[in-house]
Coordinates of C-alpha atoms (C1' of nucleotides) in Angstrom, one line a residue:
Chain U
X255 CA 0.1 0.1 0.5
X256 CA 2.2 3.2 -1.2
X257 CA -1.0 5.0 -1.3
X258 CA -0.7 6.7 1.6
X259 CA 2.9 8.0 1.5
X260 CA 2.8 8.9 -3.4
X261 CA 1.0 12.3 -4.3
X262 CA -1.9 9.4 -6.7
X263 CA -4.5 12.1 -7.0
X264 CA -6.6 12.6 -4.4
X265 CA -7.1 9.4 -1.6
X266 CA -6.8 11.5 1.6
X267 CA -7.3 14.8 1.7
X268 CA -6.7 14.9 5.6
X269 CA -5.9 18.4 6.6
X270 CA -8.5 19.1 8.6
X271 CA -8.3 15.0 10.1
X272 CA -5.2 15.9 12.0
X273 CA -5.6 18.7 13.8
X274 CA -8.8 17.5 15.1
X275 CA -7.3 14.5 16.4
X276 CA -4.7 16.1 18.1
X277 CA -6.8 18.5 19.9
X278 CA -8.7 15.9 21.0
X279 CA -5.7 13.4 22.4
X280 CA -3.9 16.4 23.7
X281 CA -7.8 17.6 25.7
X282 CA -8.1 14.0 26.6
X283 CA -4.2 14.1 28.2
X284 CA -5.3 17.5 30.2
X285 CA -8.6 15.9 31.7
X286 CA -7.3 12.7 33.3
X287 CA -4.9 15.2 34.9
X288 CA -7.7 17.4 35.9
X289 CA -10.6 14.7 37.0
X290 CA -8.4 11.4 36.5
X291 CA -10.1 8.7 34.3
X292 CA -12.9 7.7 36.7
X293 CA -14.6 11.0 36.4
X294 CA -13.3 11.3 32.7
X295 CA -16.9 12.6 30.2
X296 CA -16.5 12.8 26.4
X297 CA -18.0 15.1 26.3
X298 CA -16.2 17.5 28.0
X299 CA -13.4 16.6 26.7
X300 CA -15.0 17.4 23.1
X301 CA -15.8 20.6 24.1
X302 CA -12.0 21.3 25.1
X303 CA -10.8 20.2 22.3
X304 CA -13.6 22.7 20.7
X305 CA -14.7 19.7 18.9
X306 CA -18.2 18.2 18.7
X307 CA -18.5 14.9 20.7
X308 CA -19.7 12.9 17.7
X309 CA -16.7 13.6 16.0
X310 CA -14.8 11.9 18.5
X311 CA -17.4 9.2 18.3
X312 CA -16.3 9.2 14.6
X313 CA -12.9 8.5 15.0
X314 CA -12.7 6.7 17.9
X315 CA -15.4 3.6 19.2
X316 CA -15.9 4.3 22.7
X317 CA -13.7 6.0 25.5
X318 CA -11.8 3.1 26.1
X319 CA -9.8 3.8 22.5
X320 CA -9.7 7.4 23.2
X321 CA -8.2 7.2 26.7
X322 CA -5.8 4.1 25.6
X323 CA -4.6 6.1 22.5
X324 CA -3.9 9.2 24.4
X325 CA -1.9 7.5 27.5
X326 CA 0.0 5.5 24.5
X327 CA 1.2 8.6 22.4
X328 CA 2.0 10.5 25.7
X329 CA 4.8 7.3 26.2
X330 CA 6.2 6.8 23.0
X331 CA 9.4 8.4 23.9
X332 CA 12.7 6.5 24.3
X333 CA 14.6 7.9 26.6
X334 CA 18.5 8.4 26.5
X335 CA 20.5 5.8 28.4
X336 CA 23.9 7.6 29.9
X337 CA 27.0 6.3 29.6
X338 CA 29.4 8.5 31.3
X339 CA 31.9 5.9 31.8
X340 CA 31.3 6.2 35.8
X341 CA 27.8 3.8 37.5
X342 CA 26.9 6.2 40.0
X343 CA 26.5 9.2 37.6
X344 CA 24.8 7.1 35.3
X345 CA 22.2 5.9 37.7
X346 CA 22.0 9.3 39.0
X347 CA 21.1 10.7 35.3
X348 CA 18.5 8.1 34.7
X349 CA 16.9 8.6 37.2
X350 CA 16.7 12.2 36.4
X351 CA 16.0 11.7 33.1
X352 CA 13.1 9.4 34.2
X353 CA 12.1 12.1 36.7
X354 CA 11.6 14.7 34.1
X355 CA 9.8 12.4 31.3
X356 CA 7.2 12.0 34.0
X357 CA 6.9 15.6 35.2
X358 CA 7.2 16.8 31.0
X359 CA 3.6 18.0 30.8
X360 CA 1.4 17.8 34.1
X361 CA 2.4 15.3 36.9
X362 CA -1.8 13.4 36.5
X363 CA -1.0 11.9 33.5
X364 CA 2.0 9.5 34.4
X365 CA -0.3 8.7 37.9
X366 CA -3.2 7.6 35.9
X367 CA -1.7 5.1 33.3
X368 CA -1.4 3.3 37.1
X369 CA -4.9 4.4 38.4
X370 CA -8.0 2.6 37.4
X371 CA -6.7 3.1 33.5
X372 CA -4.3 0.3 33.9
X373 CA -7.3 -2.0 34.4
X374 CA -7.6 -1.8 30.4
X375 CA -5.5 -4.3 29.1
X376 CA -4.5 -1.9 26.4
X377 CA -3.0 0.4 29.0
X378 CA -1.2 -2.7 31.1
X379 CA 0.5 -3.4 27.5
X380 CA 1.7 -0.5 27.1
X381 CA 2.8 -0.5 30.7
X382 CA 4.4 -3.7 30.5
X383 CA 6.0 -3.1 26.7
X384 CA 7.3 0.2 27.7
X385 CA 9.3 -1.3 30.6
X386 CA 10.7 -4.6 28.7
X387 CA 12.1 -2.1 26.9
X388 CA 13.6 0.3 28.9
X389 CA 15.1 -2.3 31.3
X390 CA 16.5 -4.0 28.1
X391 CA 18.1 -0.8 26.8
X392 CA 19.2 0.3 30.5
X393 CA 21.1 -3.0 31.2
X394 CA 24.2 -2.4 29.6
X395 CA 24.8 0.2 31.7
X396 CA 24.9 -2.0 34.6
X397 CA 27.3 -4.5 32.9
X398 CA 29.3 -2.4 31.6
X399 CA 29.4 -1.5 35.6
X400 CA 30.3 -5.1 36.1
X401 CA 32.6 -5.2 33.7
X402 CA 34.3 -2.1 35.0
X403 CA 34.8 -3.6 38.7
X404 CA 32.4 -0.8 39.8
X405 CA 29.7 -3.6 41.0
X406 CA 29.8 -6.9 42.0
X407 CA 29.9 -10.0 40.1
X408 CA 26.9 -11.1 39.0
X409 CA 24.3 -8.1 39.6
X410 CA 21.4 -8.3 37.8
X411 CA 20.5 -5.2 36.0
X412 CA 16.1 -5.6 36.3
X413 CA 16.8 -6.0 39.9
X414 CA 18.5 -2.7 40.2
X415 CA 16.4 -1.3 37.3
X416 CA 13.9 -1.9 39.4
X417 CA 15.5 0.1 43.2
X418 CA 16.2 3.1 41.4
X419 CA 12.4 3.8 39.7
X420 CA 11.2 2.4 42.8
X421 CA 11.7 5.4 45.2
X422 CA 10.7 7.6 42.3
X423 CA 7.6 6.3 41.8
X424 CA 6.6 6.2 45.8
X425 CA 6.3 9.9 45.7
X426 CA 4.2 9.9 42.2
X427 CA 1.3 7.7 42.9
X428 CA 1.8 6.2 47.1
X429 CA 2.9 9.8 48.7
X430 CA 1.8 11.5 46.6
X431 CA 5.4 14.5 47.4
X432 CA 6.9 17.0 44.4
X433 CA 9.7 15.0 42.0
X434 CA 12.3 17.1 42.0
X435 CA 16.8 16.5 40.8
X436 CA 17.3 15.5 44.7
X437 CA 14.2 12.6 44.1
X438 CA 16.5 11.5 42.1
X439 CA 19.9 11.4 43.2
X440 CA 18.4 9.9 46.5
X441 CA 17.4 7.0 44.7
X442 CA 20.4 6.5 42.9
X443 CA 22.6 7.1 46.6
X444 CA 20.1 4.3 47.8
X445 CA 20.7 1.9 44.5
X446 CA 23.9 2.2 44.0
X447 CA 25.1 1.6 48.0
X448 CA 22.8 -1.5 48.2
X449 CA 24.9 -2.7 44.5
X450 CA 27.9 -2.2 46.3
X451 CA 26.3 -4.6 49.0
X452 CA 25.6 -6.9 46.8
X453 CA 22.1 -7.3 47.5
X454 CA 20.9 -7.3 44.0
X455 CA 23.4 -10.6 42.6
X456 CA 21.9 -13.1 40.3
X457 CA 19.8 -15.9 42.8
X458 CA 17.5 -19.1 42.4
X459 CA 14.6 -16.8 44.0
X460 CA 14.3 -13.0 43.6
X461 CA 15.1 -11.8 47.2
X462 CA 17.9 -12.5 49.8
X463 CA 21.1 -12.8 49.1
X464 CA 21.6 -11.3 53.3
X465 CA 23.5 -13.4 55.3
X466 CA 20.9 -12.4 58.1
Chain X
X62 CA -24.9 9.7 76.1
X63 CA -25.3 5.8 77.6
X64 CA -28.4 5.1 76.0
X65 CA -26.8 2.6 74.1
X66 CA -25.4 -0.2 76.6
X67 CA -28.5 -0.1 78.5
X68 CA -30.8 -1.9 77.7
X69 CA -33.3 1.3 78.6
X70 CA -37.1 0.8 77.3
X71 CA -36.5 0.0 73.5
X72 CA -34.1 2.7 71.7
X73 CA -33.2 1.1 68.8
X74 CA -33.9 -2.7 67.5
X75 CA -30.0 -2.4 65.5
X76 CA -29.9 -6.3 64.9
X77 CA -30.7 -6.2 60.7
X78 CA -28.7 -2.9 60.3
X79 CA -25.2 -3.8 61.6
X80 CA -25.8 -7.2 59.8
X81 CA -26.9 -5.2 56.0
X82 CA -24.1 -2.4 56.7
X83 CA -21.7 -5.2 57.0
X84 CA -22.1 -7.1 53.8
X85 CA -22.8 -4.3 51.9
X86 CA -18.6 -3.0 52.8
X87 CA -18.5 -6.6 52.1
X88 CA -19.4 -6.6 49.4
X89 CA -17.9 -3.0 47.8
X90 CA -14.9 -4.1 48.6
X91 CA -15.5 -6.9 46.8
X92 CA -16.5 -5.3 43.8
X93 CA -13.2 -3.3 44.2
X94 CA -11.5 -5.7 43.9
X95 CA -12.9 -6.8 40.9
X96 CA -13.8 -4.6 38.9
X97 CA -12.1 -1.4 40.1
X98 CA -13.6 1.8 41.7
X99 CA -14.0 3.7 37.8
X100 CA -16.4 0.6 37.0
X101 CA -18.1 -0.3 40.6
X102 CA -22.3 0.3 40.4
X103 CA -24.3 0.5 43.5
X104 CA -26.4 -2.0 42.2
X105 CA -23.9 -4.8 41.6
X106 CA -22.6 -3.7 45.2
X107 CA -26.1 -3.9 46.4
X108 CA -26.5 -7.4 44.9
X109 CA -23.9 -8.2 46.0
X110 CA -24.8 -8.2 49.6
X111 CA -27.9 -10.1 49.0
X112 CA -29.7 -6.5 49.7
X113 CA -32.1 -3.7 47.1
X114 CA -30.2 -0.6 46.1
X115 CA -32.1 1.9 48.0
X116 CA -31.2 0.2 51.2
X117 CA -27.6 0.9 50.2
X118 CA -28.5 4.6 49.8
X119 CA -30.3 4.7 52.7
X120 CA -27.2 4.4 54.2
X121 CA -24.8 5.9 52.3
X122 CA -25.5 9.0 50.7
X123 CA -23.7 8.4 47.5
X124 CA -21.4 5.8 46.2
X125 CA -18.1 8.0 46.8
X126 CA -19.2 7.4 51.0
X127 CA -19.3 4.0 50.1
X128 CA -16.1 3.7 49.5
X129 CA -14.7 5.5 52.1
X130 CA -16.2 3.7 54.1
X131 CA -15.5 0.7 52.8
X132 CA -11.3 1.8 52.6
X133 CA -11.4 3.6 56.1
X134 CA -13.1 0.2 57.7
X135 CA -10.5 -1.9 55.8
X136 CA -7.0 0.2 56.5
X137 CA -8.1 0.1 60.3
X138 CA -5.6 -2.2 61.8
X139 CA -3.0 -0.7 63.6
X140 CA 0.0 -3.9 63.3
X141 CA 2.6 -4.1 65.4
X142 CA 6.4 -2.6 65.4
X143 CA 9.1 -5.5 65.7
X144 CA 11.4 -5.0 68.5
X145 CA 14.2 -7.6 68.1
X146 CA 17.1 -6.2 69.3
X147 CA 18.5 -7.0 65.6
X148 CA 18.1 -3.7 62.8
X149 CA 18.1 -6.4 60.3
X150 CA 15.9 -8.5 62.0
X151 CA 13.2 -5.5 62.0
X152 CA 13.2 -3.9 58.6
X153 CA 12.6 -7.6 57.6
X154 CA 9.6 -8.6 59.7
X155 CA 8.1 -4.7 59.3
X156 CA 8.1 -5.4 55.9
X157 CA 7.0 -8.8 55.3
X158 CA 4.7 -7.8 58.2
X159 CA 3.5 -4.5 55.6
X160 CA 2.8 -7.4 52.1
X161 CA 1.1 -9.9 54.7
X162 CA -1.2 -6.8 55.7
X163 CA -1.2 -5.7 51.9
X164 CA -2.8 -9.4 50.4
X165 CA -4.5 -10.1 53.3
X166 CA -8.2 -9.9 51.2
X167 CA -8.2 -9.6 47.7
X168 CA -4.7 -8.1 46.4
X169 CA -7.3 -5.1 44.5
X170 CA -8.9 -3.7 47.3
X171 CA -4.6 -2.2 48.5
X172 CA -4.2 -0.8 45.2
X173 CA -8.1 0.8 45.1
X174 CA -6.5 3.2 47.7
X175 CA -3.7 4.7 44.7
X176 CA -6.0 4.2 42.1
X177 CA -9.0 6.7 41.1
X178 CA -10.6 7.0 44.3
X179 CA -7.5 8.3 45.7
X180 CA -8.0 11.4 44.3
X181 CA -11.3 11.5 46.8
X182 CA -10.3 14.1 49.6
X183 CA -11.5 11.7 52.6
X184 CA -9.4 9.1 50.9
X185 CA -6.5 10.9 50.5
X186 CA -6.9 11.5 54.5
X187 CA -7.1 8.6 54.9
X188 CA -3.9 7.9 52.8
X189 CA -2.4 11.1 54.4
X190 CA -2.9 9.3 58.6
X191 CA -2.3 5.5 58.0
X192 CA 1.7 7.1 56.9
X193 CA 1.6 9.3 59.4
X194 CA 0.6 6.9 61.5
X195 CA 3.0 3.5 60.7
X196 CA 6.4 6.3 60.5
X197 CA 5.6 7.6 63.8
X198 CA 5.3 4.6 65.4
X199 CA 7.8 2.9 63.1
X200 CA 10.5 5.8 64.0
X201 CA 11.6 4.4 67.3
X202 CA 12.9 1.5 65.4
X203 CA 15.1 3.6 63.7
X204 CA 16.5 4.9 66.7
X205 CA 17.2 2.3 68.5
X206 CA 19.2 1.1 65.8
X207 CA 21.6 4.5 65.6
X208 CA 21.1 3.6 69.5
X209 CA 23.2 0.1 69.4
X210 CA 25.3 1.6 66.4
X211 CA 24.1 0.0 64.1
X212 CA 22.9 2.1 61.7
X213 CA 25.1 5.3 61.3
X214 CA 24.1 9.1 64.0
X215 CA 21.7 11.0 62.3
X216 CA 19.7 8.7 60.7
X217 CA 16.6 10.0 59.0
X218 CA 14.1 7.4 60.2
X219 CA 11.0 9.0 57.7
X220 CA 13.7 8.3 54.4
X221 CA 14.5 5.3 55.6
X222 CA 11.1 3.3 55.8
X223 CA 10.2 5.3 52.0
X224 CA 13.4 3.3 51.3
X225 CA 11.8 0.2 52.5
X226 CA 8.7 0.0 51.0
X227 CA 8.8 1.4 47.8
X228 CA 9.8 -2.0 46.3
X229 CA 6.8 -3.0 48.0
X230 CA 4.3 -0.2 46.3
X231 CA 6.4 -0.8 43.4
X232 CA 5.1 -4.8 43.2
X233 CA 1.9 -3.7 44.1
X234 CA 1.3 -1.0 42.0
X235 CA 4.1 -1.1 38.6
X236 CA 4.9 -4.3 37.9
X237 CA 1.9 -6.0 39.3
X238 CA 3.8 -8.4 40.3
X239 CA 2.7 -10.6 42.9
X240 CA 3.9 -9.9 46.9
X241 CA 5.6 -12.1 49.1
X242 CA 8.2 -12.9 52.2
X243 CA 11.0 -12.5 49.6
X244 CA 9.9 -9.4 48.4
X245 CA 9.8 -8.4 51.6
X246 CA 13.0 -9.4 52.4
X247 CA 14.9 -7.9 49.1
X248 CA 13.3 -4.5 50.7
X249 CA 15.1 -4.3 53.7
X250 CA 18.4 -5.7 52.5
X251 CA 18.5 -3.1 49.8
X252 CA 17.3 -0.6 52.7
X253 CA 19.6 -1.9 55.5
X254 CA 23.0 -1.4 53.1
X255 CA 22.4 2.1 52.3
X256 CA 21.5 3.1 55.8
X257 CA 24.8 2.0 56.6
X258 CA 26.5 3.5 54.1
X259 CA 25.2 6.6 55.0
X260 CA 22.7 7.3 52.5
X261 CA 19.9 8.4 54.8
X262 CA 22.0 10.6 57.3
X263 CA 19.3 14.2 57.8
X264 CA 20.4 17.4 55.7
X265 CA 18.8 20.5 54.8
X266 CA 17.5 19.2 51.8
X267 CA 16.5 15.5 51.0
X268 CA 18.3 14.0 48.3
X269 CA 22.4 13.9 47.6
X270 CA 24.4 12.6 51.0
X271 CA 26.3 10.7 49.0
X272 CA 30.1 11.4 47.9
X273 CA 29.9 10.9 44.0
Chain M
dC54 C1' -11.6 30.2 -8.3
dG55 C1' -14.6 27.2 -8.7
dT56 C1' -15.6 22.1 -7.8
dC57 C1' -16.5 18.2 -4.9
dC58 C1' -16.6 15.0 -1.2
dA59 C1' -15.0 13.7 3.4
dT60 C1' -15.5 15.6 8.0
dC61 C1' -17.7 18.6 10.9
dG62 C1' -22.0 20.3 13.7
dC63 C1' -26.0 19.6 14.8
dA64 C1' -30.8 17.2 17.0
dA65 C1' -33.2 13.5 18.6
dC66 C1' -32.5 9.6 19.9
dT67 C1' -32.0 4.6 23.3
dC68 C1' -29.0 2.3 26.9
dC69 C1' -27.3 2.6 31.5
dT70 C1' -25.8 4.1 36.0
dT71 C1' -27.3 7.6 39.8
dG72 C1' -30.0 8.9 43.5
dT73 C1' -35.2 10.3 45.1
dT74 C1' -40.0 8.8 46.7
dG75 C1' -43.6 7.1 47.9
dC76 C1' -46.0 2.9 49.8
dG77 C1' -46.8 -2.1 51.3
dT78 C1' -44.3 -5.7 54.5
dT79 C1' -41.3 -8.0 57.1
dA80 C1' -38.0 -8.9 61.0
dG81 C1' -37.3 -8.6 65.9
dA82 C1' -36.5 -6.2 70.0
dG83 C1' -40.0 -6.0 74.0
Chain F
dC103 C1' -48.0 -11.4 69.6
dT104 C1' -47.6 -6.5 69.1
dC105 C1' -45.3 -2.8 67.3
dT106 C1' -41.7 0.0 64.8
dA107 C1' -37.9 1.2 62.5
dA108 C1' -35.7 -0.8 59.0
dC109 C1' -36.4 -3.7 54.1
dG110 C1' -37.9 -4.5 49.5
dC111 C1' -39.9 -2.3 45.6
dA112 C1' -41.9 0.4 41.7
dA113 C1' -41.6 4.7 39.4
dC114 C1' -39.5 8.4 38.8
dA115 C1' -35.8 12.6 36.9
dA116 C1' -31.5 13.7 35.7
dG117 C1' -27.2 12.8 33.2
dG118 C1' -23.2 10.7 30.9
dA119 C1' -22.0 6.8 27.0
dG120 C1' -23.2 6.3 22.5
dT121 C1' -26.1 5.6 17.2
dT122 C1' -28.2 7.9 13.8
dG123 C1' -29.5 11.0 9.7
dC124 C1' -29.0 15.2 7.1
dG125 C1' -27.3 20.4 6.2
dA126 C1' -23.1 23.1 6.8
dT127 C1' -17.8 23.6 5.7
dG128 C1' -13.3 23.5 4.5
dG129 C1' -9.7 21.9 2.2
dA130 C1' -7.2 19.2 -1.9
dC131 C1' -7.1 19.8 -6.6
dG132 C1' -8.5 20.7 -11.2

DNA sequence: CGTCCATCGCAACTCCTTGTTGCGTTAGAG
DNA sequence: CTCTAACGCAACAAGGAGTTGCGATGGACG
């Protein structure tokens, strides 16, 4: 199907549609941030986008599809993985990038991914793929540090990375405290200290490597 | 008002009401765990409780009040704070108690507190008071460890405790992995290693005490 | 500059859930 | 057994989810 890019005589006058589509998706994110998924109404989204309700339903099958599209588009940003040569700097930078990514738009949007909208199978998939991709791409950061001798042999990248993001998501979802660079630096410090102590060395079960 | 306990001639035949009330609250928690706050309908709750819809509305003003009551009752369990004489055992036990508390009923109920229902001011208050109370009561666990010389001087109890619960809530809310004792032990190991490295020493800002 | 057609606005509709009201019925304390 | 608070039931208004048909509009192309 090359009818998309080739200017072969009148296929799709998508001049209007693109702008409307973008406006509706942006309005959806704004509404999600303000009232949350449970209280999100299609009419409010349409009104905020300067568009009629039926226009929304013409392009999206139902409310869920709309929310899925809006959130999917929002997380479709592939963050870079730092590589400074020092594991402490790498972790600190990685955490700061995550904090920035979570706070670029309204903070409420990111939290929505983990609220009731997360019960939608599509959103759960988006989340799964997001973390799988990030962990896969950030793993070399850890293995490089092990090769440099900065971290113990057998350090499990996934365990370490989960420890790095845990304090950040705790503030976002549980304690509802603001996210800033200090948050990221603190998370990096915790994880680095634990990693140097060998807490993240791979083992059969996932848990205690500590000699109690 | 002693009319409550004294059997002074016909004041309140609350025989039926109590049972109905408990049944409705239990049904609400079950529904929350199954379909979530966003999809919770009063009729489904009433039907599950074997009660008519109007009966629910007679006792609770609206859906929000019902959910608030059900969740408030559910978290009204004051967990004990361990004191074994060893900080490693204390933290491990504290984490295990939290994991148990989060998984006693359906796992979904605890997560509901942090979903869209958390936008209700009353639920936010319940959460705030829950953590404030827990941190206040668990703080001596940390200060005792400092006095024993098991942790560095100036270790901030709140920072340490947040680090302890962060990996647990990450699994509950973000990665949706099951919670077990291994999860708790791992969280305790991370926090203990970081604490011994002095990451949680109090400072002006909240964050970097690490000499990078 | 004018045509043409996809897209949008609009009104009216059905269905479902919230929340309310009035009346008849039942459970249970005395 | 009696009496009353609490419950079941049917019917109701209000509001949001989706749907449909028709008329208006705006942008791509000739």
